[in-house]
Amino acid sequence: MDFPLLAIVVLILVVIGLIVGAAFLLGWGRRSGAAAGARAGARFTATRVEAILADLGDTLVIHAPPTVAADVVRAVVTERGKEFHLLADGAVGIRFIEPDDTIAWLRPESTGTVLRVETFRDYLGYPQTAPLWRNLRALVTAEAAARLIEVSPGPVSVFERGPLLDDRNARWFRQA
């Protein structure tokens, strides 16, 4: 065989090898990138969920009897009817999509009446109502101050995730 013919055959084999190798490398690169993206997304979501759970776990002690505390909360809820709802059982519902996405209760304690989240639902893979809960606590604090009722931070609640309601969302419950 002549050198130029041998060079052309080797060159053709190298080009074919590169094309076949590129097809395998592209598939591997896509799978590897997707796996790395999924891991990064899971880490981000886990960090975000920790912060949201801490926020939803914050409670508020209204230093007043339950009936007075209920009046304070009722005044705030009726004023902000789009975000907050008085549910039939006396609980306060916080709406992300449904009126009962997050449910908060007033519970009498020795130091006053505690406003705390009892249960909430995930949407899009994690709880969405933490900013609304923070807003409700701020509004209740302001309303209580306007009525000269003292409020303070209460004990922190811890939550446990319940079974899945759909492919990735669940309802969380306050641990007793």
mmCIF file with all atom_site columns, C-alpha atoms in Angstrom:
data_model
loop_
_atom_site.group_PDB
_atom_site.id
_atom_site.type_symbol
_atom_site.label_atom_id
_atom_site.label_alt_id
_atom_site.label_comp_id
_atom_site.label_asym_id
_atom_site.label_entity_id
_atom_site.label_seq_id
_atom_site.pdbx_PDB_ins_code
_atom_site.Cartn_x
_atom_site.Cartn_y
_atom_site.Cartn_z
_atom_site.occupancy
_atom_site.B_iso_or_equiv
_atom_site.pdbx_formal_charge
_atom_site.auth_seq_id
_atom_site.auth_comp_id
_atom_site.auth_asym_id
_atom_site.auth_atom_id
_atom_site.pdbx_PDB_model_num
ATOM 1   C CA . MET A 1 1   ? 0.000   0.000  0.000  1.00 0.00 ? 1   MET A CA 1
ATOM 2   C CA . ASP A 1 2   ? 1.120   3.434  -0.765 1.00 0.00 ? 2   ASP A CA 1
ATOM 3   C CA . PHE A 1 3   ? 1.696   5.936  2.033  1.00 0.00 ? 3   PHE A CA 1
ATOM 4   C CA . PRO A 1 4   ? -0.950  8.477  0.894  1.00 0.00 ? 4   PRO A CA 1
ATOM 5   C CA . LEU A 1 5   ? -3.582  5.712  0.623  1.00 0.00 ? 5   LEU A CA 1
ATOM 6   C CA . LEU A 1 6   ? -2.645  4.389  4.083  1.00 0.00 ? 6   LEU A CA 1
ATOM 7   C CA . ALA A 1 7   ? -2.856  7.906  5.518  1.00 0.00 ? 7   ALA A CA 1
ATOM 8   C CA . ILE A 1 8   ? -6.325  8.396  4.014  1.00 0.00 ? 8   ILE A CA 1
ATOM 9   C CA . VAL A 1 9   ? -7.580  5.067  5.429  1.00 0.00 ? 9   VAL A CA 1
ATOM 10  C CA . VAL A 1 10  ? -6.180  5.888  8.880  1.00 0.00 ? 10  VAL A CA 1
ATOM 11  C CA . LEU A 1 11  ? -7.703  9.362  8.704  1.00 0.00 ? 11  LEU A CA 1
ATOM 12  C CA . ILE A 1 12  ? -11.113 7.939  7.752  1.00 0.00 ? 12  ILE A CA 1
ATOM 13  C CA . LEU A 1 13  ? -10.919 5.430  10.629 1.00 0.00 ? 13  LEU A CA 1
ATOM 14  C CA . VAL A 1 14  ? -10.004 8.214  13.065 1.00 0.00 ? 14  VAL A CA 1
ATOM 15  C CA . VAL A 1 15  ? -12.925 10.375 11.878 1.00 0.00 ? 15  VAL A CA 1
ATOM 16  C CA . ILE A 1 16  ? -15.361 7.453  12.184 1.00 0.00 ? 16  ILE A CA 1
ATOM 17  C CA . GLY A 1 17  ? -13.944 6.684  15.640 1.00 0.00 ? 17  GLY A CA 1
ATOM 18  C CA . LEU A 1 18  ? -14.439 10.320 16.690 1.00 0.00 ? 18  LEU A CA 1
ATOM 19  C CA . ILE A 1 19  ? -18.037 10.362 15.450 1.00 0.00 ? 19  ILE A CA 1
ATOM 20  C CA . VAL A 1 20  ? -18.924 7.117  17.251 1.00 0.00 ? 20  VAL A CA 1
ATOM 21  C CA . GLY A 1 21  ? -17.037 8.179  20.381 1.00 0.00 ? 21  GLY A CA 1
ATOM 22  C CA . ALA A 1 22  ? -18.739 11.579 20.385 1.00 0.00 ? 22  ALA A CA 1
ATOM 23  C CA . ALA A 1 23  ? -22.156 9.922  20.316 1.00 0.00 ? 23  ALA A CA 1
ATOM 24  C CA . PHE A 1 24  ? -21.272 7.893  23.411 1.00 0.00 ? 24  PHE A CA 1
ATOM 25  C CA . LEU A 1 25  ? -19.615 10.859 25.146 1.00 0.00 ? 25  LEU A CA 1
ATOM 26  C CA . LEU A 1 26  ? -22.610 13.142 24.544 1.00 0.00 ? 26  LEU A CA 1
ATOM 27  C CA . GLY A 1 27  ? -24.996 10.617 26.101 1.00 0.00 ? 27  GLY A CA 1
ATOM 28  C CA . TRP A 1 28  ? -22.695 10.094 29.066 1.00 0.00 ? 28  TRP A CA 1
ATOM 29  C CA . GLY A 1 29  ? -22.269 13.870 29.465 1.00 0.00 ? 29  GLY A CA 1
ATOM 30  C CA . ARG A 1 30  ? -26.022 14.425 29.427 1.00 0.00 ? 30  ARG A CA 1
ATOM 31  C CA . ARG A 1 31  ? -26.667 11.713 32.015 1.00 0.00 ? 31  ARG A CA 1
ATOM 32  C CA . SER A 1 32  ? -23.823 12.905 34.209 1.00 0.00 ? 32  SER A CA 1
ATOM 33  C CA . GLY A 1 33  ? -24.995 16.527 34.019 1.00 0.00 ? 33  GLY A CA 1
ATOM 34  C CA . ALA A 1 34  ? -28.596 15.570 34.786 1.00 0.00 ? 34  ALA A CA 1
ATOM 35  C CA . ALA A 1 35  ? -27.501 13.543 37.821 1.00 0.00 ? 35  ALA A CA 1
ATOM 36  C CA . ALA A 1 36  ? -25.330 16.397 39.095 1.00 0.00 ? 36  ALA A CA 1
ATOM 37  C CA . GLY A 1 37  ? -28.225 18.833 38.603 1.00 0.00 ? 37  GLY A CA 1
ATOM 38  C CA . ALA A 1 38  ? -30.605 16.563 40.495 1.00 0.00 ? 38  ALA A CA 1
ATOM 39  C CA . ARG A 1 39  ? -28.142 16.279 43.404 1.00 0.00 ? 39  ARG A CA 1
ATOM 40  C CA . ALA A 1 40  ? -27.649 20.057 43.516 1.00 0.00 ? 40  ALA A CA 1
ATOM 41  C CA . GLY A 1 41  ? -31.417 20.603 43.404 1.00 0.00 ? 41  GLY A CA 1
ATOM 42  C CA . ALA A 1 42  ? -31.957 18.153 46.255 1.00 0.00 ? 42  ALA A CA 1
ATOM 43  C CA . ARG A 1 43  ? -29.297 19.916 48.381 1.00 0.00 ? 43  ARG A CA 1
ATOM 44  C CA . PHE A 1 44  ? -30.891 23.313 47.663 1.00 0.00 ? 44  PHE A CA 1
ATOM 45  C CA . THR A 1 45  ? -34.368 22.033 48.495 1.00 0.00 ? 45  THR A CA 1
ATOM 46  C CA . ALA A 1 46  ? -33.167 20.378 51.730 1.00 0.00 ? 46  ALA A CA 1
ATOM 47  C CA . THR A 1 47  ? -31.542 23.626 52.881 1.00 0.00 ? 47  THR A CA 1
ATOM 48  C CA . ARG A 1 48  ? -34.625 25.607 51.955 1.00 0.00 ? 48  ARG A CA 1
ATOM 49  C CA . VAL A 1 49  ? -36.953 23.150 53.733 1.00 0.00 ? 49  VAL A CA 1
ATOM 50  C CA . GLU A 1 50  ? -34.905 23.441 56.950 1.00 0.00 ? 50  GLU A CA 1
ATOM 51  C CA . ALA A 1 51  ? -35.312 27.231 56.929 1.00 0.00 ? 51  ALA A CA 1
ATOM 52  C CA . ILE A 1 52  ? -39.026 26.986 56.124 1.00 0.00 ? 52  ILE A CA 1
ATOM 53  C CA . LEU A 1 53  ? -39.637 24.440 58.895 1.00 0.00 ? 53  LEU A CA 1
ATOM 54  C CA . ALA A 1 54  ? -37.869 26.705 61.381 1.00 0.00 ? 54  ALA A CA 1
ATOM 55  C CA . ASP A 1 55  ? -40.075 29.607 60.283 1.00 0.00 ? 55  ASP A CA 1
ATOM 56  C CA . LEU A 1 56  ? -43.291 27.577 60.456 1.00 0.00 ? 56  LEU A CA 1
ATOM 57  C CA . GLY A 1 57  ? -42.216 26.267 63.871 1.00 0.00 ? 57  GLY A CA 1
ATOM 58  C CA . ASP A 1 58  ? -42.130 29.750 65.393 1.00 0.00 ? 58  ASP A CA 1
ATOM 59  C CA . THR A 1 59  ? -45.099 30.396 67.678 1.00 0.00 ? 59  THR A CA 1
ATOM 60  C CA . LEU A 1 60  ? -46.568 33.480 69.270 1.00 0.00 ? 60  LEU A CA 1
ATOM 61  C CA . VAL A 1 61  ? -47.783 33.789 72.868 1.00 0.00 ? 61  VAL A CA 1
ATOM 62  C CA . ILE A 1 62  ? -50.609 36.273 73.292 1.00 0.00 ? 62  ILE A CA 1
ATOM 63  C CA . HIS A 1 63  ? -50.660 37.154 76.995 1.00 0.00 ? 63  HIS A CA 1
ATOM 64  C CA . ALA A 1 64  ? -54.434 37.164 77.268 1.00 0.00 ? 64  ALA A CA 1
ATOM 65  C CA . PRO A 1 65  ? -57.265 34.686 77.853 1.00 0.00 ? 65  PRO A CA 1
ATOM 66  C CA . PRO A 1 66  ? -58.239 32.519 74.866 1.00 0.00 ? 66  PRO A CA 1
ATOM 67  C CA . THR A 1 67  ? -61.377 34.531 74.091 1.00 0.00 ? 67  THR A CA 1
ATOM 68  C CA . VAL A 1 68  ? -59.452 37.817 73.914 1.00 0.00 ? 68  VAL A CA 1
ATOM 69  C CA . ALA A 1 69  ? -56.692 36.205 71.842 1.00 0.00 ? 69  ALA A CA 1
ATOM 70  C CA . ALA A 1 70  ? -59.341 34.776 69.507 1.00 0.00 ? 70  ALA A CA 1
ATOM 71  C CA . ASP A 1 71  ? -60.801 38.269 69.055 1.00 0.00 ? 71  ASP A CA 1
ATOM 72  C CA . VAL A 1 72  ? -57.351 39.621 68.124 1.00 0.00 ? 72  VAL A CA 1
ATOM 73  C CA . VAL A 1 73  ? -56.758 36.839 65.593 1.00 0.00 ? 73  VAL A CA 1
ATOM 74  C CA . ARG A 1 74  ? -60.309 37.109 64.223 1.00 0.00 ? 74  ARG A CA 1
ATOM 75  C CA . ALA A 1 75  ? -59.833 40.842 63.605 1.00 0.00 ? 75  ALA A CA 1
ATOM 76  C CA . VAL A 1 76  ? -56.662 40.186 61.602 1.00 0.00 ? 76  VAL A CA 1
ATOM 77  C CA . VAL A 1 77  ? -58.143 37.287 59.644 1.00 0.00 ? 77  VAL A CA 1
ATOM 78  C CA . THR A 1 78  ? -61.324 39.108 58.656 1.00 0.00 ? 78  THR A CA 1
ATOM 79  C CA . GLU A 1 79  ? -59.286 42.104 57.512 1.00 0.00 ? 79  GLU A CA 1
ATOM 80  C CA . ARG A 1 80  ? -57.031 39.923 55.302 1.00 0.00 ? 80  ARG A CA 1
ATOM 81  C CA . GLY A 1 81  ? -59.634 37.530 53.866 1.00 0.00 ? 81  GLY A CA 1
ATOM 82  C CA . LYS A 1 82  ? -57.681 36.545 50.752 1.00 0.00 ? 82  LYS A CA 1
ATOM 83  C CA . GLU A 1 83  ? -54.703 35.076 52.595 1.00 0.00 ? 83  GLU A CA 1
ATOM 84  C CA . PHE A 1 84  ? -56.248 33.972 55.883 1.00 0.00 ? 84  PHE A CA 1
ATOM 85  C CA . HIS A 1 85  ? -59.536 32.209 56.659 1.00 0.00 ? 85  HIS A CA 1
ATOM 86  C CA . LEU A 1 86  ? -61.461 31.277 59.775 1.00 0.00 ? 86  LEU A CA 1
ATOM 87  C CA . LEU A 1 87  ? -62.244 27.602 59.327 1.00 0.00 ? 87  LEU A CA 1
ATOM 88  C CA . ALA A 1 88  ? -65.418 25.950 60.584 1.00 0.00 ? 88  ALA A CA 1
ATOM 89  C CA . ASP A 1 89  ? -63.640 24.266 63.520 1.00 0.00 ? 89  ASP A CA 1
ATOM 90  C CA . GLY A 1 90  ? -62.221 27.571 64.820 1.00 0.00 ? 90  GLY A CA 1
ATOM 91  C CA . ALA A 1 91  ? -58.785 27.159 63.283 1.00 0.00 ? 91  ALA A CA 1
ATOM 92  C CA . VAL A 1 92  ? -57.094 29.721 61.070 1.00 0.00 ? 92  VAL A CA 1
ATOM 93  C CA . GLY A 1 93  ? -56.395 28.619 57.517 1.00 0.00 ? 93  GLY A CA 1
ATOM 94  C CA . ILE A 1 94  ? -53.542 30.129 55.529 1.00 0.00 ? 94  ILE A CA 1
ATOM 95  C CA . ARG A 1 95  ? -54.026 29.972 51.781 1.00 0.00 ? 95  ARG A CA 1
ATOM 96  C CA . PHE A 1 96  ? -51.396 29.274 49.182 1.00 0.00 ? 96  PHE A CA 1
ATOM 97  C CA . ILE A 1 97  ? -53.841 27.543 46.848 1.00 0.00 ? 97  ILE A CA 1
ATOM 98  C CA . GLU A 1 98  ? -56.513 26.140 49.184 1.00 0.00 ? 98  GLU A CA 1
ATOM 99  C CA . PRO A 1 99  ? -57.856 27.822 52.357 1.00 0.00 ? 99  PRO A CA 1
ATOM 100 C CA . ASP A 1 100 ? -56.488 25.015 54.536 1.00 0.00 ? 100 ASP A CA 1
ATOM 101 C CA . ASP A 1 101 ? -52.960 24.694 53.114 1.00 0.00 ? 101 ASP A CA 1
ATOM 102 C CA . THR A 1 102 ? -51.644 25.661 56.549 1.00 0.00 ? 102 THR A CA 1
ATOM 103 C CA . ILE A 1 103 ? -53.763 25.354 59.682 1.00 0.00 ? 103 ILE A CA 1
ATOM 104 C CA . ALA A 1 104 ? -52.982 27.309 62.843 1.00 0.00 ? 104 ALA A CA 1
ATOM 105 C CA . TRP A 1 105 ? -54.689 27.009 66.211 1.00 0.00 ? 105 TRP A CA 1
ATOM 106 C CA . LEU A 1 106 ? -54.898 29.027 69.392 1.00 0.00 ? 106 LEU A CA 1
ATOM 107 C CA . ARG A 1 107 ? -54.034 26.865 72.406 1.00 0.00 ? 107 ARG A CA 1
ATOM 108 C CA . PRO A 1 108 ? -54.366 28.011 76.029 1.00 0.00 ? 108 PRO A CA 1
ATOM 109 C CA . GLU A 1 109 ? -51.222 27.676 78.138 1.00 0.00 ? 109 GLU A CA 1
ATOM 110 C CA . SER A 1 110 ? -50.135 28.897 81.546 1.00 0.00 ? 110 SER A CA 1
ATOM 111 C CA . THR A 1 111 ? -48.445 32.021 80.140 1.00 0.00 ? 111 THR A CA 1
ATOM 112 C CA . GLY A 1 112 ? -51.330 32.990 77.848 1.00 0.00 ? 112 GLY A CA 1
ATOM 113 C CA . THR A 1 113 ? -52.665 31.738 74.539 1.00 0.00 ? 113 THR A CA 1
ATOM 114 C CA . VAL A 1 114 ? -50.281 30.270 71.961 1.00 0.00 ? 114 VAL A CA 1
ATOM 115 C CA . LEU A 1 115 ? -50.847 30.753 68.239 1.00 0.00 ? 115 LEU A CA 1
ATOM 116 C CA . ARG A 1 116 ? -49.066 27.929 66.389 1.00 0.00 ? 116 ARG A CA 1
ATOM 117 C CA . VAL A 1 117 ? -49.131 25.985 63.159 1.00 0.00 ? 117 VAL A CA 1
ATOM 118 C CA . GLU A 1 118 ? -50.516 22.470 63.554 1.00 0.00 ? 118 GLU A CA 1
ATOM 119 C CA . THR A 1 119 ? -50.303 21.195 59.974 1.00 0.00 ? 119 THR A CA 1
ATOM 120 C CA . PHE A 1 120 ? -49.351 22.379 56.494 1.00 0.00 ? 120 PHE A CA 1
ATOM 121 C CA . ARG A 1 121 ? -49.093 21.050 52.963 1.00 0.00 ? 121 ARG A CA 1
ATOM 122 C CA . ASP A 1 122 ? -46.230 20.941 50.470 1.00 0.00 ? 122 ASP A CA 1
ATOM 123 C CA . TYR A 1 123 ? -46.608 22.471 47.035 1.00 0.00 ? 123 TYR A CA 1
ATOM 124 C CA . LEU A 1 124 ? -43.908 22.229 44.369 1.00 0.00 ? 124 LEU A CA 1
ATOM 125 C CA . GLY A 1 125 ? -41.893 19.921 46.623 1.00 0.00 ? 125 GLY A CA 1
ATOM 126 C CA . TYR A 1 126 ? -41.746 22.015 49.801 1.00 0.00 ? 126 TYR A CA 1
ATOM 127 C CA . PRO A 1 127 ? -43.989 24.174 52.049 1.00 0.00 ? 127 PRO A CA 1
ATOM 128 C CA . GLN A 1 128 ? -44.979 27.506 50.506 1.00 0.00 ? 128 GLN A CA 1
ATOM 129 C CA . THR A 1 129 ? -46.789 29.324 53.320 1.00 0.00 ? 129 THR A CA 1
ATOM 130 C CA . ALA A 1 130 ? -43.904 30.358 55.602 1.00 0.00 ? 130 ALA A CA 1
ATOM 131 C CA . PRO A 1 131 ? -43.970 34.017 54.453 1.00 0.00 ? 131 PRO A CA 1
ATOM 132 C CA . LEU A 1 132 ? -47.728 34.148 55.053 1.00 0.00 ? 132 LEU A CA 1
ATOM 133 C CA . TRP A 1 133 ? -47.283 32.628 58.527 1.00 0.00 ? 133 TRP A CA 1
ATOM 134 C CA . ARG A 1 134 ? -44.611 35.232 59.297 1.00 0.00 ? 134 ARG A CA 1
ATOM 135 C CA . ASN A 1 135 ? -47.002 37.929 58.059 1.00 0.00 ? 135 ASN A CA 1
ATOM 136 C CA . LEU A 1 136 ? -49.875 36.591 60.206 1.00 0.00 ? 136 LEU A CA 1
ATOM 137 C CA . ARG A 1 137 ? -47.663 36.649 63.319 1.00 0.00 ? 137 ARG A CA 1
ATOM 138 C CA . ALA A 1 138 ? -46.626 40.238 62.560 1.00 0.00 ? 138 ALA A CA 1
ATOM 139 C CA . LEU A 1 139 ? -50.231 41.331 62.002 1.00 0.00 ? 139 LEU A CA 1
ATOM 140 C CA . VAL A 1 140 ? -51.413 39.638 65.202 1.00 0.00 ? 140 VAL A CA 1
ATOM 141 C CA . THR A 1 141 ? -48.544 41.270 67.103 1.00 0.00 ? 141 THR A CA 1
ATOM 142 C CA . ALA A 1 142 ? -49.530 44.693 65.745 1.00 0.00 ? 142 ALA A CA 1
ATOM 143 C CA . GLU A 1 143 ? -53.226 44.165 66.496 1.00 0.00 ? 143 GLU A CA 1
ATOM 144 C CA . ALA A 1 144 ? -52.435 42.998 70.029 1.00 0.00 ? 144 ALA A CA 1
ATOM 145 C CA . ALA A 1 145 ? -50.181 46.022 70.585 1.00 0.00 ? 145 ALA A CA 1
ATOM 146 C CA . ALA A 1 146 ? -52.996 48.293 69.410 1.00 0.00 ? 146 ALA A CA 1
ATOM 147 C CA . ARG A 1 147 ? -55.198 46.691 72.090 1.00 0.00 ? 147 ARG A CA 1
ATOM 148 C CA . LEU A 1 148 ? -52.390 46.999 74.679 1.00 0.00 ? 148 LEU A CA 1
ATOM 149 C CA . ILE A 1 149 ? -51.974 43.210 74.906 1.00 0.00 ? 149 ILE A CA 1
ATOM 150 C CA . GLU A 1 150 ? -48.462 41.884 75.341 1.00 0.00 ? 150 GLU A CA 1
ATOM 151 C CA . VAL A 1 151 ? -47.124 39.200 72.998 1.00 0.00 ? 151 VAL A CA 1
ATOM 152 C CA . SER A 1 152 ? -43.884 37.249 72.985 1.00 0.00 ? 152 SER A CA 1
ATOM 153 C CA . PRO A 1 153 ? -42.255 34.415 71.039 1.00 0.00 ? 153 PRO A CA 1
ATOM 154 C CA . GLY A 1 154 ? -43.455 31.009 72.160 1.00 0.00 ? 154 GLY A CA 1
ATOM 155 C CA . PRO A 1 155 ? -42.002 27.516 72.149 1.00 0.00 ? 155 PRO A CA 1
ATOM 156 C CA . VAL A 1 156 ? -40.759 26.265 68.794 1.00 0.00 ? 156 VAL A CA 1
ATOM 157 C CA . SER A 1 157 ? -42.781 23.514 67.121 1.00 0.00 ? 157 SER A CA 1
ATOM 158 C CA . VAL A 1 158 ? -41.182 20.575 65.335 1.00 0.00 ? 158 VAL A CA 1
ATOM 159 C CA . PHE A 1 159 ? -42.877 18.955 62.345 1.00 0.00 ? 159 PHE A CA 1
ATOM 160 C CA . GLU A 1 160 ? -42.965 15.501 60.807 1.00 0.00 ? 160 GLU A CA 1
ATOM 161 C CA . ARG A 1 161 ? -43.729 14.837 57.158 1.00 0.00 ? 161 ARG A CA 1
ATOM 162 C CA . GLY A 1 162 ? -46.736 12.600 56.538 1.00 0.00 ? 162 GLY A CA 1
ATOM 163 C CA . PRO A 1 163 ? -47.334 10.254 53.602 1.00 0.00 ? 163 PRO A CA 1
ATOM 164 C CA . LEU A 1 164 ? -47.245 11.596 50.048 1.00 0.00 ? 164 LEU A CA 1
ATOM 165 C CA . LEU A 1 165 ? -50.471 13.107 48.710 1.00 0.00 ? 165 LEU A CA 1
ATOM 166 C CA . ASP A 1 166 ? -49.220 13.002 45.118 1.00 0.00 ? 166 ASP A CA 1
ATOM 167 C CA . ASP A 1 167 ? -45.909 12.362 43.366 1.00 0.00 ? 167 ASP A CA 1
ATOM 168 C CA . ARG A 1 168 ? -43.823 14.693 45.597 1.00 0.00 ? 168 ARG A CA 1
ATOM 169 C CA . ASN A 1 169 ? -46.056 16.646 47.983 1.00 0.00 ? 169 ASN A CA 1
ATOM 170 C CA . ALA A 1 170 ? -47.201 15.679 51.474 1.00 0.00 ? 170 ALA A CA 1
ATOM 171 C CA . ARG A 1 171 ? -48.919 17.098 54.544 1.00 0.00 ? 171 ARG A CA 1
ATOM 172 C CA . TRP A 1 172 ? -46.707 17.858 57.560 1.00 0.00 ? 172 TRP A CA 1
ATOM 173 C CA . PHE A 1 173 ? -47.915 17.501 61.150 1.00 0.00 ? 173 PHE A CA 1
ATOM 174 C CA . ARG A 1 174 ? -46.727 19.055 64.392 1.00 0.00 ? 174 ARG A CA 1
ATOM 175 C CA . GLN A 1 175 ? -45.025 16.533 66.660 1.00 0.00 ? 175 GLN A CA 1
ATOM 176 C CA . ALA A 1 176 ? -46.680 16.228 70.040 1.00 0.00 ? 176 ALA A CA 1
#
